[in-house]
Amino acid sequence: MGRTCAWRGCHEQADYRAPKGRGKEGQFHWFCLDHVREYNKSYNYFDGMTDDDVIAYQRDSITGHRPTSPIGVRGKKSERATRAAWSGMVDDPFMVFGGGGTSEPPPEPERRRPKGPERDAFEVMGLEHDASKEAIKSRYKTLVKRHHPDANQGDRSSEERLRSVINAYNVLRRAGYC
């Protein structure tokens, strides 16, 4: 006959193991099926720990309870030194290692030319084609305030102009200008 159940007063065969608890990892009680079920219902690994200890344990379990260090410990100073060390040593067409040691500023991105609907929208808003996002939004707010019927004591004469301003802004927004 094999092991006997570790439950007090039980003499059945013990085929099932159950952990002994925190601090006794790798050690097990051996129980019969009925008693292992009963033991597991009442087992609590965190019994006796404070809430802060449980939270710390859960946080440490993310990394498998191994020590870690933040990414980029050496900081930007070392990154500059690494780039300077690699510059000029390799062909660097994509400026991965700092642009080959040249001190000229990167070229400005080319502004796209607006197509038909976007060009018309800029005209409706009274803006140049190279207006910034902030300028477009500011102009839109100004025009909506100016042509809204509530701002004109209920006068609906500028209502069509308000619709065209709203439509123009939506065209520019969908095109990615603002």
mmCIF file of C-alpha atoms in Angstrom:
data_model
loop_
_atom_site.group_PDB
_atom_site.id
_atom_site.type_symbol
_atom_site.label_atom_id
_atom_site.label_comp_id
_atom_site.label_asym_id
_atom_site.label_seq_id
_atom_site.Cartn_x
_atom_site.Cartn_y
_atom_site.Cartn_z
ATOM 1 C CA MET A 1 0.000 0.000 0.000
ATOM 2 C CA GLY A 2 1.211 3.565 -0.772
ATOM 3 C CA ARG A 3 0.878 6.697 1.273
ATOM 4 C CA THR A 4 -1.934 7.229 3.710
ATOM 5 C CA CYS A 5 -4.011 10.396 3.886
ATOM 6 C CA ALA A 6 -2.482 13.125 6.093
ATOM 7 C CA TRP A 7 -5.935 14.187 7.313
ATOM 8 C CA ARG A 8 -6.337 13.421 11.017
ATOM 9 C CA GLY A 9 -8.307 10.239 11.481
ATOM 10 C CA CYS A 10 -8.302 9.184 7.814
ATOM 11 C CA HIS A 11 -6.561 5.976 6.739
ATOM 12 C CA GLU A 12 -7.392 5.965 3.003
ATOM 13 C CA GLN A 13 -4.781 5.931 0.256
ATOM 14 C CA ALA A 14 -3.307 9.408 -0.471
ATOM 15 C CA ASP A 15 -3.012 9.958 -4.230
ATOM 16 C CA TYR A 16 -3.303 13.757 -4.282
ATOM 17 C CA ARG A 17 -0.857 16.357 -3.093
ATOM 18 C CA ALA A 18 -1.590 19.842 -1.791
ATOM 19 C CA PRO A 19 0.904 22.642 -1.035
ATOM 20 C CA LYS A 20 1.881 23.211 2.582
ATOM 21 C CA GLY A 21 1.872 26.996 2.242
ATOM 22 C CA ARG A 22 3.896 30.150 1.808
ATOM 23 C CA GLY A 23 7.517 29.711 2.801
ATOM 24 C CA LYS A 24 7.289 25.958 2.276
ATOM 25 C CA GLU A 25 7.392 25.907 -1.523
ATOM 26 C CA GLY A 26 8.051 22.434 -2.878
ATOM 27 C CA GLN A 27 6.609 20.722 0.209
ATOM 28 C CA PHE A 28 3.234 18.990 0.043
ATOM 29 C CA HIS A 29 0.582 17.281 2.127
ATOM 30 C CA TRP A 30 -0.775 14.021 0.694
ATOM 31 C CA PHE A 31 -4.539 13.524 0.922
ATOM 32 C CA CYS A 32 -7.298 11.305 -0.373
ATOM 33 C CA LEU A 33 -9.659 12.829 -2.950
ATOM 34 C CA ASP A 34 -12.316 13.969 -0.444
ATOM 35 C CA HIS A 35 -9.820 15.625 1.885
ATOM 36 C CA VAL A 36 -7.759 17.301 -0.845
ATOM 37 C CA ARG A 37 -10.979 18.939 -2.070
ATOM 38 C CA GLU A 38 -11.806 20.143 1.431
ATOM 39 C CA TYR A 39 -8.242 21.392 1.980
ATOM 40 C CA ASN A 40 -8.222 23.279 -1.335
ATOM 41 C CA LYS A 41 -11.500 25.032 -0.503
ATOM 42 C CA SER A 42 -9.961 26.598 2.599
ATOM 43 C CA TYR A 43 -6.406 27.104 1.264
ATOM 44 C CA ASN A 44 -5.264 30.740 0.987
ATOM 45 C CA TYR A 45 -1.665 31.432 0.008
ATOM 46 C CA PHE A 46 -1.964 35.071 1.102
ATOM 47 C CA ASP A 47 -3.387 34.310 4.552
ATOM 48 C CA GLY A 48 -1.633 36.457 7.155
ATOM 49 C CA MET A 49 -0.276 38.993 4.642
ATOM 50 C CA THR A 50 -1.250 42.668 4.661
ATOM 51 C CA ASP A 51 -2.887 44.243 1.615
ATOM 52 C CA ASP A 52 0.345 46.069 0.785
ATOM 53 C CA ASP A 53 2.277 42.784 0.897
ATOM 54 C CA VAL A 54 -0.235 41.143 -1.452
ATOM 55 C CA ILE A 55 -0.009 44.059 -3.899
ATOM 56 C CA ALA A 56 3.800 43.935 -3.793
ATOM 57 C CA TYR A 57 3.708 40.181 -4.422
ATOM 58 C CA GLN A 58 1.390 40.610 -7.399
ATOM 59 C CA ARG A 59 3.579 43.389 -8.824
ATOM 60 C CA ASP A 60 6.688 41.214 -8.466
ATOM 61 C CA SER A 61 4.948 38.237 -10.078
ATOM 62 C CA ILE A 62 4.767 40.154 -13.373
ATOM 63 C CA THR A 63 8.527 39.701 -13.785
ATOM 64 C CA GLY A 64 8.619 36.246 -12.205
ATOM 65 C CA HIS A 65 9.968 37.687 -8.911
ATOM 66 C CA ARG A 66 13.261 38.572 -10.629
ATOM 67 C CA PRO A 67 14.954 41.935 -10.166
ATOM 68 C CA THR A 68 14.663 44.341 -13.102
ATOM 69 C CA SER A 69 16.102 47.710 -14.005
ATOM 70 C CA PRO A 70 14.500 50.515 -16.000
ATOM 71 C CA ILE A 71 15.153 50.681 -19.723
ATOM 72 C CA GLY A 72 17.631 53.381 -20.700
ATOM 73 C CA VAL A 73 19.496 53.456 -17.404
ATOM 74 C CA ARG A 74 22.497 55.141 -18.970
ATOM 75 C CA GLY A 75 20.454 58.084 -20.188
ATOM 76 C CA LYS A 76 20.814 60.416 -23.157
ATOM 77 C CA LYS A 77 24.447 61.246 -22.542
ATOM 78 C CA SER A 78 25.474 57.701 -23.429
ATOM 79 C CA GLU A 79 23.164 57.684 -26.467
ATOM 80 C CA ARG A 80 24.929 60.774 -27.836
ATOM 81 C CA ALA A 81 28.297 59.174 -27.201
ATOM 82 C CA THR A 82 27.233 56.005 -29.005
ATOM 83 C CA ARG A 83 25.975 57.957 -31.996
ATOM 84 C CA ALA A 84 29.171 59.992 -32.131
ATOM 85 C CA ALA A 85 31.260 56.816 -31.966
ATOM 86 C CA TRP A 86 29.372 55.211 -34.856
ATOM 87 C CA SER A 87 29.155 58.296 -37.052
ATOM 88 C CA GLY A 88 31.517 58.143 -39.994
ATOM 89 C CA MET A 89 32.292 54.446 -39.459
ATOM 90 C CA VAL A 90 29.409 53.105 -41.518
ATOM 91 C CA ASP A 91 27.372 54.232 -44.497
ATOM 92 C CA ASP A 92 24.326 55.791 -42.808
ATOM 93 C CA PRO A 93 21.784 56.895 -45.454
ATOM 94 C CA PHE A 94 18.885 56.809 -42.991
ATOM 95 C CA MET A 95 20.752 58.723 -40.252
ATOM 96 C CA VAL A 96 20.344 55.902 -37.717
ATOM 97 C CA PHE A 97 23.662 56.785 -36.082
ATOM 98 C CA GLY A 98 23.282 60.552 -35.947
ATOM 99 C CA GLY A 99 23.408 61.657 -39.541
ATOM 100 C CA GLY A 100 27.065 61.047 -40.343
ATOM 101 C CA GLY A 101 28.403 63.791 -38.085
ATOM 102 C CA THR A 102 27.052 66.731 -40.101
ATOM 103 C CA SER A 103 25.689 69.656 -38.163
ATOM 104 C CA GLU A 104 23.190 70.857 -40.777
ATOM 105 C CA PRO A 105 19.540 70.785 -39.697
ATOM 106 C CA PRO A 106 17.231 68.172 -41.199
ATOM 107 C CA PRO A 107 15.264 69.355 -44.238
ATOM 108 C CA GLU A 108 11.765 70.674 -43.637
ATOM 109 C CA PRO A 109 9.003 68.320 -44.662
ATOM 110 C CA GLU A 110 7.403 69.281 -47.946
ATOM 111 C CA ARG A 111 3.910 70.742 -47.608
ATOM 112 C CA ARG A 112 1.355 69.010 -49.769
ATOM 113 C CA ARG A 113 -0.607 70.999 -52.287
ATOM 114 C CA PRO A 114 -4.353 71.007 -51.687
ATOM 115 C CA LYS A 115 -6.589 69.359 -54.279
ATOM 116 C CA GLY A 116 -9.835 70.815 -55.627
ATOM 117 C CA PRO A 117 -12.174 70.432 -52.615
ATOM 118 C CA GLU A 118 -9.449 71.348 -50.122
ATOM 119 C CA ARG A 119 -8.448 74.403 -52.200
ATOM 120 C CA ASP A 120 -12.093 75.547 -52.261
ATOM 121 C CA ALA A 121 -12.377 74.969 -48.510
ATOM 122 C CA PHE A 122 -9.327 77.171 -47.862
ATOM 123 C CA GLU A 123 -10.950 79.915 -49.997
ATOM 124 C CA VAL A 124 -14.264 79.659 -48.118
ATOM 125 C CA MET A 125 -12.388 79.962 -44.829
ATOM 126 C CA GLY A 126 -10.310 82.876 -46.173
ATOM 127 C CA LEU A 127 -6.980 81.170 -45.448
ATOM 128 C CA GLU A 128 -3.745 80.538 -47.319
ATOM 129 C CA HIS A 129 -2.979 76.971 -48.419
ATOM 130 C CA ASP A 130 -0.114 76.652 -45.949
ATOM 131 C CA ALA A 131 -2.136 77.630 -42.860
ATOM 132 C CA SER A 132 -1.347 75.759 -39.649
ATOM 133 C CA LYS A 133 -3.789 73.576 -37.729
ATOM 134 C CA GLU A 134 -4.134 76.236 -35.063
ATOM 135 C CA ALA A 135 -4.875 78.939 -37.659
ATOM 136 C CA ILE A 136 -7.550 76.786 -39.328
ATOM 137 C CA LYS A 137 -9.259 76.024 -36.020
ATOM 138 C CA SER A 138 -9.082 79.634 -34.887
ATOM 139 C CA ARG A 139 -10.532 80.927 -38.163
ATOM 140 C CA TYR A 140 -13.301 78.312 -38.019
ATOM 141 C CA LYS A 141 -14.312 79.375 -34.509
ATOM 142 C CA THR A 142 -14.315 83.036 -35.494
ATOM 143 C CA LEU A 143 -16.473 82.465 -38.592
ATOM 144 C CA VAL A 144 -18.961 80.250 -36.748
ATOM 145 C CA LYS A 145 -19.384 82.877 -34.037
ATOM 146 C CA ARG A 146 -19.806 85.618 -36.645
ATOM 147 C CA HIS A 147 -22.365 83.832 -38.862
ATOM 148 C CA HIS A 148 -24.401 81.877 -36.319
ATOM 149 C CA PRO A 149 -28.062 83.009 -36.185
ATOM 150 C CA ASP A 150 -27.949 83.272 -32.385
ATOM 151 C CA ALA A 151 -25.118 85.797 -32.662
ATOM 152 C CA ASN A 152 -27.140 87.820 -35.210
ATOM 153 C CA GLN A 153 -30.327 88.175 -33.115
ATOM 154 C CA GLY A 154 -32.039 85.381 -35.050
ATOM 155 C CA ASP A 155 -31.254 86.841 -38.500
ATOM 156 C CA ARG A 156 -31.083 83.895 -40.899
ATOM 157 C CA SER A 157 -29.477 85.790 -43.775
ATOM 158 C CA SER A 158 -25.968 84.446 -43.016
ATOM 159 C CA GLU A 159 -27.154 80.886 -42.364
ATOM 160 C CA GLU A 160 -26.013 79.691 -45.820
ATOM 161 C CA ARG A 161 -22.549 81.167 -45.187
ATOM 162 C CA LEU A 162 -22.436 79.289 -41.854
ATOM 163 C CA ARG A 163 -23.229 75.998 -43.624
ATOM 164 C CA SER A 164 -20.467 76.569 -46.163
ATOM 165 C CA VAL A 165 -17.946 77.344 -43.370
ATOM 166 C CA ILE A 166 -18.905 74.165 -41.475
ATOM 167 C CA ASN A 167 -18.668 72.065 -44.654
ATOM 168 C CA ALA A 168 -15.296 73.614 -45.537
ATOM 169 C CA TYR A 169 -13.937 72.836 -42.066
ATOM 170 C CA ASN A 170 -15.159 69.238 -42.324
ATOM 171 C CA VAL A 171 -13.419 68.856 -45.714
ATOM 172 C CA LEU A 172 -10.142 70.145 -44.238
ATOM 173 C CA ARG A 173 -10.504 67.951 -41.163
ATOM 174 C CA ARG A 174 -11.142 64.794 -43.219
ATOM 175 C CA ALA A 175 -8.157 65.631 -45.437
ATOM 176 C CA GLY A 176 -5.914 65.849 -42.353
ATOM 177 C CA TYR A 177 -5.217 69.574 -42.346
ATOM 178 C CA CYS A 178 -6.646 70.006 -38.854
#
